[in-house]
Short mmCIF file of C-alpha atoms in Angstrom, two decimals:
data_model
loop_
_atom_site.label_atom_id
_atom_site.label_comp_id
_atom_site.label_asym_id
_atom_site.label_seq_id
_atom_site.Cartn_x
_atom_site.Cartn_y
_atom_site.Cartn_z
CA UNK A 1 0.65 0.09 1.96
CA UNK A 2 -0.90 -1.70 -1.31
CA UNK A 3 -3.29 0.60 -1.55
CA UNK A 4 -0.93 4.03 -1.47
CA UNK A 5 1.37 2.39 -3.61
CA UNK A 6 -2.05 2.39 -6.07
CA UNK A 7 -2.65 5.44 -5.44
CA UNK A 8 0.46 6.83 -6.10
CA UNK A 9 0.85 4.79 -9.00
CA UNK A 10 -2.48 6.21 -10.39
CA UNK A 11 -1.70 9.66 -10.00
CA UNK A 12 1.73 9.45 -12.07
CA UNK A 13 -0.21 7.63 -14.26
CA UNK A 14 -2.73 10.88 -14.78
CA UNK A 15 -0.22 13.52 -14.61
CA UNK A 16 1.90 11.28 -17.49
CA UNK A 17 -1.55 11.10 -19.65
CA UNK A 18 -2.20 14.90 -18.43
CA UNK A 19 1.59 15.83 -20.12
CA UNK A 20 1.23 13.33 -23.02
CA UNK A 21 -2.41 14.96 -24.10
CA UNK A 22 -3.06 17.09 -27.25
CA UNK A 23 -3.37 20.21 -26.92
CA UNK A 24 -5.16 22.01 -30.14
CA UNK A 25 -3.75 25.42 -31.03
CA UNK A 26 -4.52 28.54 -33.04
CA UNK A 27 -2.00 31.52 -33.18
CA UNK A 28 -3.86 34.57 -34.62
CA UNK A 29 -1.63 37.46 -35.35
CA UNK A 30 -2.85 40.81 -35.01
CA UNK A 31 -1.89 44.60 -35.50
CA UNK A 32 -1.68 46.32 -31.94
CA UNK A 33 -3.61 49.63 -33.40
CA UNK A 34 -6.56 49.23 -35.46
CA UNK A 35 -6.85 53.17 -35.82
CA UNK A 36 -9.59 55.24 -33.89
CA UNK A 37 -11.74 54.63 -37.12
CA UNK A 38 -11.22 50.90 -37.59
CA UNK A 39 -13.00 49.56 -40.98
CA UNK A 40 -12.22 46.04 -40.11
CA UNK A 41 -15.71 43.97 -39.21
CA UNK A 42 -14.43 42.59 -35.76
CA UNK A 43 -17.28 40.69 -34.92
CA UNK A 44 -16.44 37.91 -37.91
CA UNK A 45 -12.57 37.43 -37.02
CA UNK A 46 -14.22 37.02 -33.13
CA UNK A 47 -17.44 34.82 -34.27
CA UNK A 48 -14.22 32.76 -36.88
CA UNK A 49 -12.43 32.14 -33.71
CA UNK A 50 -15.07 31.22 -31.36
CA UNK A 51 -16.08 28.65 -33.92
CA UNK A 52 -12.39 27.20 -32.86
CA UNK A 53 -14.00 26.44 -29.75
CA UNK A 54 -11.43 27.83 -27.20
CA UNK A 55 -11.63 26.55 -23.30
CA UNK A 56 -8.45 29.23 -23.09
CA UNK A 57 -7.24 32.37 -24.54
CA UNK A 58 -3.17 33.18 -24.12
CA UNK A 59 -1.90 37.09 -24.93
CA UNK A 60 0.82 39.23 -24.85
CA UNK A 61 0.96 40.02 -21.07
CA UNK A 62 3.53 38.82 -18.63
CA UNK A 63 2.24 36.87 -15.75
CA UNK A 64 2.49 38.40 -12.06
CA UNK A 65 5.42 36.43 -11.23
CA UNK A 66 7.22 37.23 -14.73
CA UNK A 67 6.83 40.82 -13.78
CA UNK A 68 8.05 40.65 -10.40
CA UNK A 69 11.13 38.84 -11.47
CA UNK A 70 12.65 40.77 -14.09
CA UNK A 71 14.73 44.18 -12.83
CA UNK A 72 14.00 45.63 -16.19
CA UNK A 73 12.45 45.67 -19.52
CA UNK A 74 11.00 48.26 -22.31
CA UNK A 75 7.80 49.13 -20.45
CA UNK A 76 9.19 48.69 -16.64
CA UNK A 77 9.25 52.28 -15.66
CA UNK A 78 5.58 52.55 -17.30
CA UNK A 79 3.87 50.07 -15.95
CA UNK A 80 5.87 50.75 -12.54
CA UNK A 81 4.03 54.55 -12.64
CA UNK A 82 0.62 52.64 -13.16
CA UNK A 83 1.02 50.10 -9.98
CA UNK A 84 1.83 53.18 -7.95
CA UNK A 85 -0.82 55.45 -9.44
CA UNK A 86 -3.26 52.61 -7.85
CA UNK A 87 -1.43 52.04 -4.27
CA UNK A 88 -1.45 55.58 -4.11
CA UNK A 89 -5.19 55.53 -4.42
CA UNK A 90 -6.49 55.31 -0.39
CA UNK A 91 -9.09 51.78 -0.75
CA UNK A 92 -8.46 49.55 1.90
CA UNK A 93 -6.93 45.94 -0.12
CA UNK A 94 -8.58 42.85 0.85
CA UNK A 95 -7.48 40.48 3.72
CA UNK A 96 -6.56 37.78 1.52
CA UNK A 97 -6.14 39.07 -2.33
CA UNK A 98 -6.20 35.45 -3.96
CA UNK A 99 -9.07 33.99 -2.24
CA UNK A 100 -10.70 37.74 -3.28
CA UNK A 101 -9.46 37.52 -6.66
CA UNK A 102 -11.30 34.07 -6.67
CA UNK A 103 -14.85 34.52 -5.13
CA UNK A 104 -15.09 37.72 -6.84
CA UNK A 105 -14.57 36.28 -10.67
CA UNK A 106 -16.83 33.59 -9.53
CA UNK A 107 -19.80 36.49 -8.75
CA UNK A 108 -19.10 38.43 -11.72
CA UNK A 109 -19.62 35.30 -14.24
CA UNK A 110 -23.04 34.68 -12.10
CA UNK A 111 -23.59 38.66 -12.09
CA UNK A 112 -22.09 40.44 -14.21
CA UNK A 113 -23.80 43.70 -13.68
CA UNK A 114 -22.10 43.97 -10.08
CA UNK A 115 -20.14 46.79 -11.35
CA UNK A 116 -18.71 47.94 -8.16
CA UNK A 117 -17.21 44.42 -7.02
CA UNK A 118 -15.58 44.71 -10.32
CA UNK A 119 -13.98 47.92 -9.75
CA UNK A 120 -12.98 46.49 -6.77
CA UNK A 121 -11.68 42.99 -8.52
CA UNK A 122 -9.75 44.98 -11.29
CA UNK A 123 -7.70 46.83 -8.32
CA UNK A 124 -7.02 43.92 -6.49
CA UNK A 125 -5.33 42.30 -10.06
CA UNK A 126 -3.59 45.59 -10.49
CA UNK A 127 -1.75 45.44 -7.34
CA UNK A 128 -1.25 41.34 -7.36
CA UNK A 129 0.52 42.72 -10.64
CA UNK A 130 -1.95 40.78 -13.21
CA UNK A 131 -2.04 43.70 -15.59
CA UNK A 132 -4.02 41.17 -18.74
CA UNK A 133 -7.08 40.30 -15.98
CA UNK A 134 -6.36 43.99 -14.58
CA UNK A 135 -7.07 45.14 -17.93
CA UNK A 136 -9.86 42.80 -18.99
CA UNK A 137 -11.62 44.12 -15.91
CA UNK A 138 -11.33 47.69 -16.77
CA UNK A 139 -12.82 47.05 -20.37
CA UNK A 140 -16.05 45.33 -18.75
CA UNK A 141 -16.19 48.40 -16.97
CA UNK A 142 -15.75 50.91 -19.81
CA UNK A 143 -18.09 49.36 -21.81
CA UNK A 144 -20.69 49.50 -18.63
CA UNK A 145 -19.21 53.38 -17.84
CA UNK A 146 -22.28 54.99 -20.15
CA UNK A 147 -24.92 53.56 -18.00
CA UNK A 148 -23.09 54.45 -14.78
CA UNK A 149 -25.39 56.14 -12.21
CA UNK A 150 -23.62 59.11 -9.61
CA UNK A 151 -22.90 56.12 -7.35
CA UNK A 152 -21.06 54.00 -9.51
CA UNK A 153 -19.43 57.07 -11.01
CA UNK A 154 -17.75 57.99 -7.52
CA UNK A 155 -17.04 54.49 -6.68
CA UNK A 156 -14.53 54.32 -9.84
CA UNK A 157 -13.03 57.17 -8.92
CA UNK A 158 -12.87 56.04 -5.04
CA UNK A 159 -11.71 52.86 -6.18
CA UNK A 160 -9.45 52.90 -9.53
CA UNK A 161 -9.34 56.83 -10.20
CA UNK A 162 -9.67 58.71 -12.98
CA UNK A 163 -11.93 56.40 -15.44
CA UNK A 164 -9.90 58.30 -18.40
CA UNK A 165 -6.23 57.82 -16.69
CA UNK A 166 -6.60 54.20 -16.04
CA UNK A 167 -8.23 52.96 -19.20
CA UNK A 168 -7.02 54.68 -22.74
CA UNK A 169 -6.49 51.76 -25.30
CA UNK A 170 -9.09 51.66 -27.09
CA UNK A 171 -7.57 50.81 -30.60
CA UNK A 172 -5.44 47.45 -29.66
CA UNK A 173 -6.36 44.23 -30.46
CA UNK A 174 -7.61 43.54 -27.03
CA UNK A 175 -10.56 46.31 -26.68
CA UNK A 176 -11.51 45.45 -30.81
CA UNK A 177 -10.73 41.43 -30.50
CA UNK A 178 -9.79 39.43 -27.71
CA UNK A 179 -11.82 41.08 -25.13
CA UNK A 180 -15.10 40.65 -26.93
CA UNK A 181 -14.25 37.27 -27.55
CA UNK A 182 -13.63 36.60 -24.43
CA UNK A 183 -16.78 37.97 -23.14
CA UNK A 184 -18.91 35.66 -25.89
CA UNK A 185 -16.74 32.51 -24.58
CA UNK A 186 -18.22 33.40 -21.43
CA UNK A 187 -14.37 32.54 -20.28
CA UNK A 188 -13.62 35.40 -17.57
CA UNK A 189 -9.88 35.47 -17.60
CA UNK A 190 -6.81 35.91 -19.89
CA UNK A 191 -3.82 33.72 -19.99
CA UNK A 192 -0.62 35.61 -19.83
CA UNK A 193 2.51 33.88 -22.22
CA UNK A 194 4.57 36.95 -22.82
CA UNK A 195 8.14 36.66 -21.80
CA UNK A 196 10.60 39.55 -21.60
CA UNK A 197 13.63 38.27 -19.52
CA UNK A 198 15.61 38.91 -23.14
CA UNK A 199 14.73 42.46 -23.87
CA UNK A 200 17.83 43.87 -22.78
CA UNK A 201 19.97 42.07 -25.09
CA UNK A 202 17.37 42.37 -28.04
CA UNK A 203 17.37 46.00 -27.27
CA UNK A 204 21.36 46.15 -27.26
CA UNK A 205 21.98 44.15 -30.42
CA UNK A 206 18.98 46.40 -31.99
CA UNK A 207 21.08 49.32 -31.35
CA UNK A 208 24.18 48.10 -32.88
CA UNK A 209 22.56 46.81 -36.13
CA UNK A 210 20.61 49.86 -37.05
CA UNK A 211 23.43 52.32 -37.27
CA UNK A 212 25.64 49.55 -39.25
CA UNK A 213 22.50 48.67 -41.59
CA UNK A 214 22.14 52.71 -42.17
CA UNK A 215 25.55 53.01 -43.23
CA UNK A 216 25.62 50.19 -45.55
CA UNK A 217 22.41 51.26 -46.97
CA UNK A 218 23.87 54.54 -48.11
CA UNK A 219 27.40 53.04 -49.00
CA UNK A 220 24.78 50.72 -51.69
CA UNK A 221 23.00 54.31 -52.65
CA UNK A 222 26.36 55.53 -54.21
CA UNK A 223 26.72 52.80 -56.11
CA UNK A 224 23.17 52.57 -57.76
CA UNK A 225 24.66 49.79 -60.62
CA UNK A 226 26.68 47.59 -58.37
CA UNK A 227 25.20 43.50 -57.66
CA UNK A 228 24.54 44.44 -54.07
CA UNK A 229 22.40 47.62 -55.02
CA UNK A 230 20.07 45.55 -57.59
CA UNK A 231 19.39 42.97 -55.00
CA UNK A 232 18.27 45.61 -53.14
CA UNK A 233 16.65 47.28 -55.20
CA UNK A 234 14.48 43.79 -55.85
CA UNK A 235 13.76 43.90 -52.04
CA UNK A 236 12.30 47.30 -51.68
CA UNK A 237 10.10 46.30 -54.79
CA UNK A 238 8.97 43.73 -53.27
CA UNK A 239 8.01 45.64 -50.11
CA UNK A 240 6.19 48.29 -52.19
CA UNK A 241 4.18 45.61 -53.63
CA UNK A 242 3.57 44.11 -49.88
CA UNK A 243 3.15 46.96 -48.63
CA UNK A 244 0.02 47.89 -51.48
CA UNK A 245 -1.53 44.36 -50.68
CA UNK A 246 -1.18 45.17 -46.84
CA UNK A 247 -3.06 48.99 -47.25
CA UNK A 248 -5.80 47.60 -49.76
CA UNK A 249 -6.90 45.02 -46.95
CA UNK A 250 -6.91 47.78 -44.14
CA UNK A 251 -8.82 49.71 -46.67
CA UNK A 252 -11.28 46.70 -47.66
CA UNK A 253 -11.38 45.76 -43.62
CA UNK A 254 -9.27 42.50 -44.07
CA UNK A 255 -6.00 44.10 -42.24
CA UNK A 256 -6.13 40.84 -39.79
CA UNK A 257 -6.34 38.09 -42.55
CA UNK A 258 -3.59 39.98 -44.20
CA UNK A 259 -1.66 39.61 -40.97
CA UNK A 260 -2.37 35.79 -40.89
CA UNK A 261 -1.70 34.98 -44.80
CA UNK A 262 2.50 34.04 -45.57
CA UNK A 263 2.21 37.93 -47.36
CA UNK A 264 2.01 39.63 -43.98
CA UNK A 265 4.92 37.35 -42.75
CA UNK A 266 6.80 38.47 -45.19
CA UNK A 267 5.74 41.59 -45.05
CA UNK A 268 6.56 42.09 -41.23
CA UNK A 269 9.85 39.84 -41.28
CA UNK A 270 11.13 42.16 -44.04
CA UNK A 271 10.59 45.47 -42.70
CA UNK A 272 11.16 44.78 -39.34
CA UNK A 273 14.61 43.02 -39.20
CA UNK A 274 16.47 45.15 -41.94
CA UNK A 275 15.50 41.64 -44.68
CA UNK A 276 16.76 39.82 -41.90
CA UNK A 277 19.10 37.20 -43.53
CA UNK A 278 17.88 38.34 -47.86
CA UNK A 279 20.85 40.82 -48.02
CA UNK A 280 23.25 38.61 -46.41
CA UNK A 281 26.24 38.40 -48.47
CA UNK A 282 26.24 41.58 -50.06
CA UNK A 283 29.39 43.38 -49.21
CA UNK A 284 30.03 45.21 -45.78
CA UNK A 285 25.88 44.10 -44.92
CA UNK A 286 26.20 44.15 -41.24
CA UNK A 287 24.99 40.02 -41.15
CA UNK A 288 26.85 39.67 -37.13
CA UNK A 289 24.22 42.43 -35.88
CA UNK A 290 21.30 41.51 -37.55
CA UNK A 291 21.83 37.42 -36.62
CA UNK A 292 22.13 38.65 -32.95
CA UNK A 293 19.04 40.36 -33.02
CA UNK A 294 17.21 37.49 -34.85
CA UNK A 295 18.50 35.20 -32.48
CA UNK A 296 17.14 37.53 -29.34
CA UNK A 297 14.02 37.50 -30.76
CA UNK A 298 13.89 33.80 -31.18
CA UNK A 299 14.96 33.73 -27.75
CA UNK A 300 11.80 35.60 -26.93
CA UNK A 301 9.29 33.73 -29.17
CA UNK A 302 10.71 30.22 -27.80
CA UNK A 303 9.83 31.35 -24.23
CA UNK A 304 6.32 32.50 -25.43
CA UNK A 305 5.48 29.26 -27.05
CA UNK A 306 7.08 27.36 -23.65
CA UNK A 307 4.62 29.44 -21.30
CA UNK A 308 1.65 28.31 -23.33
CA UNK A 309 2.37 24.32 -23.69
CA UNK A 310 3.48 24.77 -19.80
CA UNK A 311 0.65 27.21 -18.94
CA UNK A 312 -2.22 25.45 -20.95
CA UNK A 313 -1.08 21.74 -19.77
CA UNK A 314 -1.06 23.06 -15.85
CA UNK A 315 -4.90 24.72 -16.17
CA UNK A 316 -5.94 21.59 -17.90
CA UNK A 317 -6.76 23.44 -21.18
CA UNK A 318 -7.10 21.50 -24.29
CA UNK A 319 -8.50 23.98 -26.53
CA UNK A 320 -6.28 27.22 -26.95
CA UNK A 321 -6.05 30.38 -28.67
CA UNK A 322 -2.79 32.51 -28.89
CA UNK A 323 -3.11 36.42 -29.61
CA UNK A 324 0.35 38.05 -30.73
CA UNK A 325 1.34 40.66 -32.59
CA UNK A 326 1.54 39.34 -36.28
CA UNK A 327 5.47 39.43 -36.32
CA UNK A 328 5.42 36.75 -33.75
CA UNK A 329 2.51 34.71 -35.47
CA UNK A 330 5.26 32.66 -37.91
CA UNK A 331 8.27 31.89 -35.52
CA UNK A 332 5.35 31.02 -32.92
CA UNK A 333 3.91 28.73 -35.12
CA UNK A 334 7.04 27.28 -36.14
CA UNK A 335 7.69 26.94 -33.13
CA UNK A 336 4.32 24.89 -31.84
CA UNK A 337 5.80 22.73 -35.03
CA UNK A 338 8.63 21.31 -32.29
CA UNK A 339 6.42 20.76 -29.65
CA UNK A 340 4.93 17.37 -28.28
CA UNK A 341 1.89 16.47 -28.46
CA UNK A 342 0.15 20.10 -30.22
CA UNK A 343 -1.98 19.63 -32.84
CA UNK A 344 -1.62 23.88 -35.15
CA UNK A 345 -4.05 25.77 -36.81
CA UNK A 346 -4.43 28.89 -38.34
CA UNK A 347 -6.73 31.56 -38.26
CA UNK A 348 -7.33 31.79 -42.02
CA UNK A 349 -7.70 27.65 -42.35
CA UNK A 350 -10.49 27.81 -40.48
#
């Protein structure tokens, strides 16, 4: 009895230390199209991060079980279409998908040139409904496609289909960034964070603020001289002149540093939530709608920053990187800021 009670006592002692541990952070924002020219010199925002030393890298996917439980979202019927373009594709499944899923990751890190095992692996995450390792998959594959023989060809289609109809992003961040870094971290898997169990109700208070915002904007056209009009005026200046900073970096190949610096937060807050709370106070500005949709979007962010702490605590990570979309870098930072134990950084600190 002493010695379970030691036991016991031993392992609440671990999982208390496991809880109460640092975890060490960067949040990189990105764009999600780099153009099908990109300028921008990937390999040193990849070689910047991997200097970070990441044992885990967290992007904007939902997890399997995030999927499954939400009715509906932006992208349902979409990604719906691509699940049953693959079960409609006649490959027997394996017996048992997660021990599968397992052995098979474990032979691709030893071999990674066992192209058809990971035809079959990315299928088997595309049906468990793991599009981010689904996806990962299909880029070590594209990137392999050019030195496919006529076997390897017809096992992709026998396997996944069309090569062309199942893999088609090629400007994102993940093809250009995340992938590639994964690959040199040697890592084999992406974390998913995403959450999407608000979208509804973003997407419904969206809808009632842009019509509002559109009508006061052209009530404040009429009256070019009024108080309201000049501080607006002073905040489309101000996005002209982020907006010229934010197109000489994409020219100059800095578009992701841009994204990172407290310009592009500006920059993205501004245009994307109608000033969120600058114009407040000018007369007839639509400030119920626009809170509502700041505060679905914080709703959003909070459970993004949850799933990592959570996500990256479970998996025994201590070292993590966080891809988003650059509008969530600053309320995702802020909002590592409130949690225990996380130690921030930032891509262009480094």
């Amino acid at each position: 009895m002493k010695t379970l009670l030691t036991i016991a006592l031993l392992l609440t002692t671990l999982l208390t230390n496991a809880q109460n541990s640092n975890i060490h952070v960067l949040v990189v924002g990105t764009s999600h199209n780099y153009g099908q020219k990109p300028v921008e010199d990937f390999k040193a925002i990849i070689d910047k991060v991997a200097a970070f030393r990441p044992d885990a890298v967290y992007g904007e996917f939902l997890s399997a079980e995030d999927y499954d439980a939400i009715p509906d979202y932006w992208n349902k019927a979409t990604m719906e279409k691509r699940f049953a373009y693959m079960k409609g594709i006649n490959y027997p499944a394996p017996r048992n998908p997660e021990k599968f899923i397992r052995q098979t990751t474990k032979l691709l890190h030893d071999h990674p040139n066992y192209h058809q095992d990971r035809m079959k692996l990315a299928r088997a995450l595309y049906l468990k409904h793991d599009f981010g390792n689904a996806r990962y998959q299909l880029y070590r594959l594209d990137k392999a496609r050019p030195n496919f023989g006529a076997e390897e060809v017809a096992a992709y289609k026998a396997i996944l289909g069309e090569p062309d109809s199942v893999y088609t992003a090629r400007t994102n961040e993940y093809h250009n960034i995340v992938f590639p870094l994964i690959d040199k971290l040697q890592l084999d898997q992406i974390g998913a964070m995403d959450s999407q169990r608000h979208d509804l109700n973003w997407q419904a208070a969206w809808d009632k603020a842009d019509p509002l915002f559109k009508e006061w904007e052209k009530s404040v056209e009429k009256d070019s001289t009024s108080a309201d009009a000049q501080r607006y005026k002073v905040l489309n200046k101000r996005i002209m002149e982020l907006q010229k900073a934010s197109d000489k970096s994409d020219r100059e190949g800095h578009g992701t540093i841009y994204f990172n610096s407290p310009d592009g937060d500006e920059y993205l807050n501004i245009v994307n939530f109608y000033g969120a709370r600058r114009m407040f106070g000018a007369k007839g500005f639509p400030e119920k709608e626009v809170d509502a949709m700041l505060a679905q979007w914080q709703n959003r962010n909070t459970d993004m920053v949850r799933n990592t702490v959570e996500r990256a605590r479970k998996s025994g990570a201590k070292r993590v990187v966080v891809f988003v979309g650059a509008n969530h870098r600053k309320i995702m930072y802020d909002g590592f800021l409130s949690a225990q134990n996380v130690m921030l950084y930032q891509l262009n600190s480094l």
